[in-house]
Short mmCIF file of N, CA, C and O in Angstrom, two decimals:
data_model
loop_
_atom_site.label_atom_id
_atom_site.label_comp_id
_atom_site.label_asym_id
_atom_site.label_seq_id
_atom_site.Cartn_x
_atom_site.Cartn_y
_atom_site.Cartn_z
N MET A 1 -17.79 -4.08 -0.41
CA MET A 1 -17.39 -4.28 0.94
C MET A 1 -17.86 -5.66 1.37
O MET A 1 -18.81 -6.19 0.84
N GLY A 2 -17.22 -6.20 2.33
CA GLY A 2 -17.48 -7.55 2.78
C GLY A 2 -18.96 -7.88 2.97
O GLY A 2 -19.63 -7.16 3.71
N GLY A 3 -19.44 -8.88 2.27
CA GLY A 3 -20.79 -9.34 2.44
C GLY A 3 -21.84 -8.59 1.61
O GLY A 3 -23.00 -9.03 1.58
N LEU A 4 -21.48 -7.53 0.95
CA LEU A 4 -22.46 -6.77 0.14
C LEU A 4 -22.40 -7.24 -1.31
O LEU A 4 -21.32 -7.65 -1.82
N ASP A 5 -23.52 -7.15 -2.02
CA ASP A 5 -23.54 -7.47 -3.42
C ASP A 5 -22.68 -6.48 -4.20
O ASP A 5 -22.61 -5.31 -3.88
N ALA A 6 -22.00 -6.99 -5.22
CA ALA A 6 -21.13 -6.15 -6.04
C ALA A 6 -21.09 -6.67 -7.45
O ALA A 6 -21.53 -7.81 -7.73
N ALA A 7 -20.62 -5.88 -8.35
CA ALA A 7 -20.42 -6.30 -9.73
C ALA A 7 -19.35 -7.38 -9.77
O ALA A 7 -18.48 -7.44 -8.90
N PRO A 8 -19.37 -8.21 -10.82
CA PRO A 8 -18.27 -9.22 -10.91
C PRO A 8 -16.91 -8.54 -10.99
O PRO A 8 -16.76 -7.50 -11.58
N ALA A 9 -15.96 -9.19 -10.36
CA ALA A 9 -14.57 -8.67 -10.40
C ALA A 9 -13.98 -8.95 -11.78
O ALA A 9 -14.15 -10.05 -12.32
N PRO A 10 -13.27 -7.97 -12.35
CA PRO A 10 -12.60 -8.22 -13.65
C PRO A 10 -11.47 -9.22 -13.44
O PRO A 10 -10.67 -9.05 -12.55
N LEU A 11 -11.45 -10.23 -14.25
CA LEU A 11 -10.43 -11.28 -14.09
C LEU A 11 -9.31 -11.19 -15.11
O LEU A 11 -8.43 -12.02 -15.12
N ALA A 12 -9.34 -10.17 -15.98
CA ALA A 12 -8.28 -10.02 -16.97
C ALA A 12 -6.97 -9.68 -16.31
O ALA A 12 -6.89 -8.96 -15.32
N GLU A 13 -5.91 -10.31 -16.81
CA GLU A 13 -4.58 -10.02 -16.30
C GLU A 13 -4.17 -8.61 -16.73
O GLU A 13 -4.57 -8.12 -17.79
N HIS A 14 -3.38 -7.97 -15.90
CA HIS A 14 -2.87 -6.65 -16.24
C HIS A 14 -1.52 -6.47 -15.54
O HIS A 14 -1.15 -7.17 -14.63
N ASP A 15 -0.76 -5.51 -16.08
CA ASP A 15 0.50 -5.22 -15.48
C ASP A 15 0.26 -4.38 -14.22
O ASP A 15 -0.60 -3.51 -14.19
N TYR A 16 1.02 -4.64 -13.18
CA TYR A 16 0.91 -3.88 -11.95
C TYR A 16 1.91 -2.74 -11.97
O TYR A 16 3.04 -2.88 -12.45
N ALA A 17 1.50 -1.60 -11.45
CA ALA A 17 2.41 -0.47 -11.32
C ALA A 17 3.45 -0.81 -10.24
O ALA A 17 3.19 -1.61 -9.35
N LEU A 18 4.60 -0.19 -10.32
CA LEU A 18 5.67 -0.45 -9.37
C LEU A 18 5.18 -0.24 -7.95
O LEU A 18 5.46 -1.04 -7.05
N TRP A 19 4.43 0.82 -7.71
CA TRP A 19 4.00 1.10 -6.32
C TRP A 19 3.05 -0.02 -5.84
O TRP A 19 3.06 -0.35 -4.64
N GLU A 20 2.25 -0.59 -6.72
CA GLU A 20 1.34 -1.69 -6.33
C GLU A 20 2.16 -2.93 -5.93
O GLU A 20 1.86 -3.60 -4.96
N LYS A 21 3.21 -3.20 -6.70
CA LYS A 21 4.08 -4.32 -6.35
C LYS A 21 4.74 -4.10 -5.01
O LYS A 21 4.92 -5.02 -4.21
N ARG A 22 5.11 -2.87 -4.73
CA ARG A 22 5.75 -2.53 -3.45
C ARG A 22 4.78 -2.67 -2.28
O ARG A 22 5.17 -3.12 -1.21
N VAL A 23 3.51 -2.28 -2.50
CA VAL A 23 2.51 -2.45 -1.44
C VAL A 23 2.33 -3.93 -1.15
O VAL A 23 2.30 -4.34 0.02
N ASP A 24 2.25 -4.75 -2.19
CA ASP A 24 2.10 -6.21 -2.01
C ASP A 24 3.31 -6.76 -1.25
O ASP A 24 3.15 -7.53 -0.31
N ALA A 25 4.50 -6.35 -1.64
CA ALA A 25 5.72 -6.84 -0.98
C ALA A 25 5.76 -6.42 0.47
O ALA A 25 6.14 -7.21 1.36
N LEU A 26 5.40 -5.17 0.76
CA LEU A 26 5.37 -4.68 2.15
C LEU A 26 4.38 -5.46 2.98
O LEU A 26 4.68 -5.83 4.12
N GLN A 27 3.23 -5.76 2.41
CA GLN A 27 2.21 -6.53 3.16
C GLN A 27 2.75 -7.94 3.45
O GLN A 27 2.62 -8.42 4.56
N VAL A 28 3.38 -8.57 2.50
CA VAL A 28 3.93 -9.91 2.69
C VAL A 28 5.02 -9.88 3.77
O VAL A 28 5.05 -10.70 4.69
N LEU A 29 5.91 -8.93 3.68
CA LEU A 29 7.00 -8.83 4.67
C LEU A 29 6.45 -8.57 6.08
O LEU A 29 6.91 -9.18 7.06
N ALA A 30 5.49 -7.65 6.19
CA ALA A 30 4.94 -7.28 7.50
C ALA A 30 4.20 -8.47 8.14
O ALA A 30 4.35 -8.70 9.33
N THR A 31 3.46 -9.21 7.36
CA THR A 31 2.73 -10.35 7.91
C THR A 31 3.70 -11.48 8.23
O THR A 31 3.56 -12.14 9.26
N THR A 32 4.72 -11.66 7.44
CA THR A 32 5.75 -12.68 7.69
C THR A 32 6.46 -12.39 9.01
O THR A 32 6.83 -13.30 9.76
N LYS A 33 6.69 -11.10 9.28
CA LYS A 33 7.39 -10.70 10.50
C LYS A 33 6.44 -10.70 11.73
O LYS A 33 6.84 -10.40 12.83
N GLY A 34 5.16 -11.00 11.50
CA GLY A 34 4.21 -11.08 12.58
C GLY A 34 3.72 -9.73 13.06
O GLY A 34 3.16 -9.62 14.16
N LEU A 35 3.86 -8.69 12.23
CA LEU A 35 3.40 -7.35 12.65
C LEU A 35 1.90 -7.20 12.59
O LEU A 35 1.33 -6.39 13.30
N PHE A 36 1.24 -7.95 11.72
CA PHE A 36 -0.20 -8.03 11.67
C PHE A 36 -0.58 -9.22 10.82
O PHE A 36 0.27 -9.87 10.21
N THR A 37 -1.84 -9.55 10.82
CA THR A 37 -2.34 -10.72 10.08
C THR A 37 -3.19 -10.26 8.90
O THR A 37 -3.54 -9.08 8.79
N VAL A 38 -3.53 -11.19 8.05
CA VAL A 38 -4.43 -10.88 6.94
C VAL A 38 -5.76 -10.41 7.50
O VAL A 38 -6.43 -9.54 6.91
N ASP A 39 -6.19 -10.98 8.61
CA ASP A 39 -7.42 -10.50 9.24
C ASP A 39 -7.32 -9.04 9.66
O ASP A 39 -8.29 -8.29 9.57
N GLY A 40 -6.11 -8.64 10.12
CA GLY A 40 -5.91 -7.25 10.46
C GLY A 40 -6.00 -6.36 9.24
O GLY A 40 -6.52 -5.23 9.28
N LEU A 41 -5.44 -6.82 8.14
CA LEU A 41 -5.54 -6.09 6.88
C LEU A 41 -7.00 -5.91 6.48
O LEU A 41 -7.44 -4.81 6.17
N ARG A 42 -7.77 -6.97 6.54
CA ARG A 42 -9.19 -6.93 6.18
C ARG A 42 -9.95 -6.02 7.15
O ARG A 42 -10.83 -5.25 6.71
N ARG A 43 -9.65 -6.08 8.45
CA ARG A 43 -10.37 -5.27 9.43
C ARG A 43 -10.30 -3.79 9.11
O ARG A 43 -11.31 -3.08 9.08
N VAL A 44 -9.08 -3.31 8.80
CA VAL A 44 -8.93 -1.89 8.51
C VAL A 44 -9.63 -1.50 7.20
O VAL A 44 -10.27 -0.48 7.10
N ILE A 45 -9.54 -2.36 6.21
CA ILE A 45 -10.22 -2.07 4.94
C ILE A 45 -11.72 -2.00 5.14
O ILE A 45 -12.38 -1.08 4.63
N GLU A 46 -12.28 -2.90 5.90
CA GLU A 46 -13.72 -2.91 6.13
C GLU A 46 -14.15 -1.75 7.02
O GLU A 46 -15.30 -1.30 6.96
N ASP A 47 -13.24 -1.22 7.84
CA ASP A 47 -13.55 -0.06 8.69
C ASP A 47 -13.54 1.25 7.90
O ASP A 47 -13.91 2.30 8.44
N LEU A 48 -13.13 1.24 6.63
CA LEU A 48 -13.07 2.47 5.83
C LEU A 48 -14.42 3.14 5.70
O LEU A 48 -14.51 4.37 5.63
N GLY A 49 -15.46 2.38 5.60
CA GLY A 49 -16.77 2.94 5.31
C GLY A 49 -16.99 2.94 3.80
O GLY A 49 -16.03 2.97 3.02
N PRO A 50 -18.24 2.95 3.39
CA PRO A 50 -18.57 2.81 1.96
C PRO A 50 -17.96 3.88 1.08
O PRO A 50 -17.49 3.56 -0.03
N GLN A 51 -17.97 5.14 1.48
CA GLN A 51 -17.49 6.20 0.59
C GLN A 51 -16.00 6.07 0.33
O GLN A 51 -15.56 6.08 -0.82
N TYR A 52 -15.19 5.92 1.38
CA TYR A 52 -13.75 5.75 1.18
C TYR A 52 -13.44 4.47 0.42
O TYR A 52 -12.57 4.43 -0.44
N TYR A 53 -14.15 3.40 0.77
CA TYR A 53 -13.94 2.12 0.11
C TYR A 53 -14.15 2.27 -1.41
O TYR A 53 -13.35 1.78 -2.19
N GLU A 54 -15.21 2.94 -1.80
CA GLU A 54 -15.52 3.10 -3.22
C GLU A 54 -14.55 4.07 -3.92
O GLU A 54 -14.25 3.91 -5.09
N ASP A 55 -14.06 5.05 -3.19
CA ASP A 55 -13.19 6.08 -3.79
C ASP A 55 -11.76 5.58 -3.98
O ASP A 55 -11.01 6.14 -4.79
N MET A 56 -11.34 4.58 -3.23
CA MET A 56 -9.96 4.07 -3.33
C MET A 56 -9.89 2.90 -4.28
O MET A 56 -10.81 2.11 -4.40
N THR A 57 -8.73 2.75 -4.89
CA THR A 57 -8.45 1.55 -5.69
C THR A 57 -8.11 0.41 -4.77
O THR A 57 -7.86 0.61 -3.57
N TYR A 58 -8.04 -0.77 -5.31
CA TYR A 58 -7.69 -1.97 -4.55
C TYR A 58 -6.42 -1.78 -3.76
O TYR A 58 -6.36 -1.98 -2.54
N TYR A 59 -5.34 -1.36 -4.41
CA TYR A 59 -4.04 -1.22 -3.74
C TYR A 59 -3.98 0.05 -2.86
O TYR A 59 -3.21 0.09 -1.91
N GLU A 60 -4.76 1.04 -3.13
CA GLU A 60 -4.86 2.18 -2.23
C GLU A 60 -5.45 1.73 -0.90
O GLU A 60 -4.99 2.12 0.18
N ARG A 61 -6.48 0.86 -0.96
CA ARG A 61 -7.06 0.33 0.27
C ARG A 61 -6.05 -0.53 1.03
O ARG A 61 -5.88 -0.44 2.23
N TRP A 62 -5.27 -1.33 0.31
CA TRP A 62 -4.22 -2.13 0.94
C TRP A 62 -3.20 -1.24 1.60
O TRP A 62 -2.76 -1.49 2.71
N MET A 63 -2.75 -0.16 0.88
CA MET A 63 -1.73 0.69 1.45
C MET A 63 -2.24 1.36 2.70
O MET A 63 -1.53 1.47 3.72
N HIS A 64 -3.47 1.82 2.70
CA HIS A 64 -4.07 2.40 3.91
C HIS A 64 -4.04 1.40 5.06
O HIS A 64 -3.69 1.74 6.17
N SER A 65 -4.44 0.18 4.75
CA SER A 65 -4.54 -0.83 5.79
C SER A 65 -3.15 -1.24 6.32
O SER A 65 -2.94 -1.37 7.53
N VAL A 66 -2.20 -1.44 5.43
CA VAL A 66 -0.83 -1.78 5.85
C VAL A 66 -0.29 -0.66 6.74
O VAL A 66 0.24 -0.93 7.83
N ASN A 67 -0.47 0.56 6.33
CA ASN A 67 0.00 1.71 7.12
C ASN A 67 -0.63 1.72 8.51
O ASN A 67 0.06 1.84 9.52
N GLN A 68 -1.97 1.61 8.54
CA GLN A 68 -2.68 1.63 9.84
C GLN A 68 -2.21 0.51 10.76
O GLN A 68 -1.99 0.72 11.95
N ASN A 69 -2.04 -0.67 10.18
CA ASN A 69 -1.57 -1.80 10.99
C ASN A 69 -0.15 -1.59 11.50
O ASN A 69 0.16 -1.97 12.65
N LEU A 70 0.73 -0.99 10.67
CA LEU A 70 2.10 -0.75 11.13
C LEU A 70 2.12 0.32 12.22
O LEU A 70 2.92 0.22 13.17
N VAL A 71 1.29 1.32 12.12
CA VAL A 71 1.18 2.33 13.19
C VAL A 71 0.70 1.66 14.46
O VAL A 71 1.26 1.86 15.56
N GLU A 72 -0.35 0.84 14.35
CA GLU A 72 -0.89 0.15 15.53
C GLU A 72 0.12 -0.80 16.15
O GLU A 72 0.15 -0.97 17.37
N ALA A 73 1.01 -1.36 15.34
CA ALA A 73 2.05 -2.26 15.84
C ALA A 73 3.23 -1.53 16.44
O ALA A 73 4.13 -2.14 17.00
N GLY A 74 3.23 -0.18 16.30
CA GLY A 74 4.32 0.60 16.89
C GLY A 74 5.57 0.65 16.04
O GLY A 74 6.63 1.04 16.54
N VAL A 75 5.48 0.28 14.76
CA VAL A 75 6.65 0.31 13.91
C VAL A 75 7.10 1.76 13.66
O VAL A 75 8.29 2.04 13.63
N TYR A 76 6.13 2.66 13.51
CA TYR A 76 6.40 4.09 13.41
C TYR A 76 5.16 4.85 13.83
O TYR A 76 4.07 4.28 13.91
N SER A 77 5.33 6.15 14.10
CA SER A 77 4.20 6.97 14.49
C SER A 77 3.70 7.76 13.28
O SER A 77 4.38 7.86 12.26
N LEU A 78 2.52 8.33 13.44
CA LEU A 78 2.01 9.19 12.36
C LEU A 78 2.90 10.39 12.15
O LEU A 78 3.09 10.83 11.01
N ALA A 79 3.50 10.91 13.23
CA ALA A 79 4.42 12.06 13.08
C ALA A 79 5.67 11.65 12.29
O ALA A 79 6.14 12.41 11.42
N GLU A 80 6.22 10.47 12.54
CA GLU A 80 7.36 9.97 11.80
C GLU A 80 6.98 9.75 10.34
O GLU A 80 7.78 10.09 9.45
N LEU A 81 5.81 9.20 10.10
CA LEU A 81 5.33 9.01 8.72
C LEU A 81 5.21 10.34 8.00
O LEU A 81 5.69 10.49 6.86
N GLY A 82 4.60 11.33 8.64
CA GLY A 82 4.46 12.64 8.05
C GLY A 82 5.79 13.29 7.71
O GLY A 82 5.93 13.87 6.64
N ALA A 83 6.75 13.15 8.60
CA ALA A 83 8.10 13.71 8.34
C ALA A 83 8.75 13.03 7.16
O ALA A 83 9.38 13.69 6.29
N LYS A 84 8.62 11.70 7.05
CA LYS A 84 9.21 10.99 5.94
C LYS A 84 8.52 11.34 4.63
O LYS A 84 9.16 11.50 3.60
N MET A 85 7.20 11.52 4.66
CA MET A 85 6.46 11.90 3.46
C MET A 85 6.90 13.28 2.97
O MET A 85 7.07 13.50 1.77
N ALA A 86 7.12 14.18 3.91
CA ALA A 86 7.61 15.54 3.54
C ALA A 86 9.00 15.45 2.94
O ALA A 86 9.31 16.13 1.94
N GLU A 87 9.85 14.61 3.51
CA GLU A 87 11.22 14.42 2.96
C GLU A 87 11.16 13.88 1.55
O GLU A 87 11.88 14.36 0.65
N VAL A 88 10.34 12.90 1.29
CA VAL A 88 10.23 12.31 -0.02
C VAL A 88 9.64 13.32 -1.01
O VAL A 88 10.11 13.46 -2.15
N ALA A 89 8.62 14.08 -0.59
CA ALA A 89 8.00 15.08 -1.47
C ALA A 89 9.03 16.14 -1.88
O ALA A 89 9.00 16.65 -3.00
N ALA A 90 9.95 16.47 -0.97
CA ALA A 90 10.98 17.47 -1.23
C ALA A 90 11.97 17.01 -2.32
O ALA A 90 12.66 17.83 -2.91
N ARG A 91 12.02 15.73 -2.58
CA ARG A 91 12.91 15.21 -3.58
C ARG A 91 12.47 15.59 -5.01
O ARG A 91 13.25 15.52 -5.94
N GLY A 92 11.20 15.92 -5.17
CA GLY A 92 10.69 16.37 -6.45
C GLY A 92 10.10 15.23 -7.27
O GLY A 92 10.17 14.08 -6.92
N ASP A 93 9.58 15.63 -8.41
CA ASP A 93 8.91 14.69 -9.32
C ASP A 93 9.83 13.70 -9.96
O ASP A 93 9.39 12.67 -10.48
N THR A 94 11.13 13.99 -10.03
CA THR A 94 12.05 13.11 -10.73
C THR A 94 12.63 12.04 -9.82
O THR A 94 13.40 11.22 -10.27
N TYR A 95 12.22 12.03 -8.54
CA TYR A 95 12.75 11.01 -7.64
C TYR A 95 12.42 9.63 -8.18
O TYR A 95 11.32 9.32 -8.60
N GLY A 96 13.43 8.77 -8.19
CA GLY A 96 13.24 7.40 -8.70
C GLY A 96 13.62 7.23 -10.15
O GLY A 96 13.77 6.11 -10.61
N ASN A 97 13.79 8.33 -10.89
CA ASN A 97 14.21 8.20 -12.27
C ASN A 97 15.71 7.97 -12.30
O ASN A 97 16.47 8.76 -11.76
N CYS A 98 16.15 6.93 -12.88
CA CYS A 98 17.55 6.56 -12.92
C CYS A 98 18.20 7.19 -14.16
O CYS A 98 17.91 6.82 -15.27
N THR A 99 19.07 8.16 -13.92
CA THR A 99 19.80 8.79 -15.00
C THR A 99 21.30 8.56 -14.86
O THR A 99 22.07 9.09 -15.64
N ASP A 100 21.68 7.78 -13.84
CA ASP A 100 23.08 7.53 -13.59
C ASP A 100 23.62 6.55 -14.66
O ASP A 100 23.09 5.45 -14.80
N LYS A 101 24.63 6.96 -15.39
CA LYS A 101 25.16 6.13 -16.48
C LYS A 101 26.50 5.54 -16.04
O LYS A 101 27.53 5.77 -16.66
N ARG A 102 26.49 4.78 -14.97
CA ARG A 102 27.73 4.18 -14.46
C ARG A 102 28.17 3.04 -15.38
O ARG A 102 27.37 2.30 -15.90
N ASP A 103 29.48 2.93 -15.50
CA ASP A 103 30.05 1.79 -16.26
C ASP A 103 30.51 0.78 -15.23
O ASP A 103 31.49 1.01 -14.49
N ASP A 104 29.81 -0.32 -15.12
CA ASP A 104 30.12 -1.32 -14.11
C ASP A 104 31.11 -2.37 -14.60
O ASP A 104 31.31 -3.42 -14.00
N SER A 105 31.78 -2.12 -15.72
CA SER A 105 32.70 -3.15 -16.24
C SER A 105 34.03 -3.12 -15.53
O SER A 105 34.40 -2.28 -14.80
#
């Protein structure tokens, strides 16, 4: 957490999961649109408290912060988010798997 001693950060390159890339893209789009600032992103992450901070991965903390900032900006409500999450969950585990074999020729 900000200002506290920590182990060295691993600097090895690694592949990012698709959801991590999407979190990064959402953060860039939201800040570009002026919905919140990088300082707002940091504020929410630092407000997590030590236990949540340690339990979440880097991009989980970002996703939490982006979401909180978008709610605070009035982009959507927690009720709207909950409804959308239920809709996506109802799609099942195969959502996002592309099995469509269209011939685009």
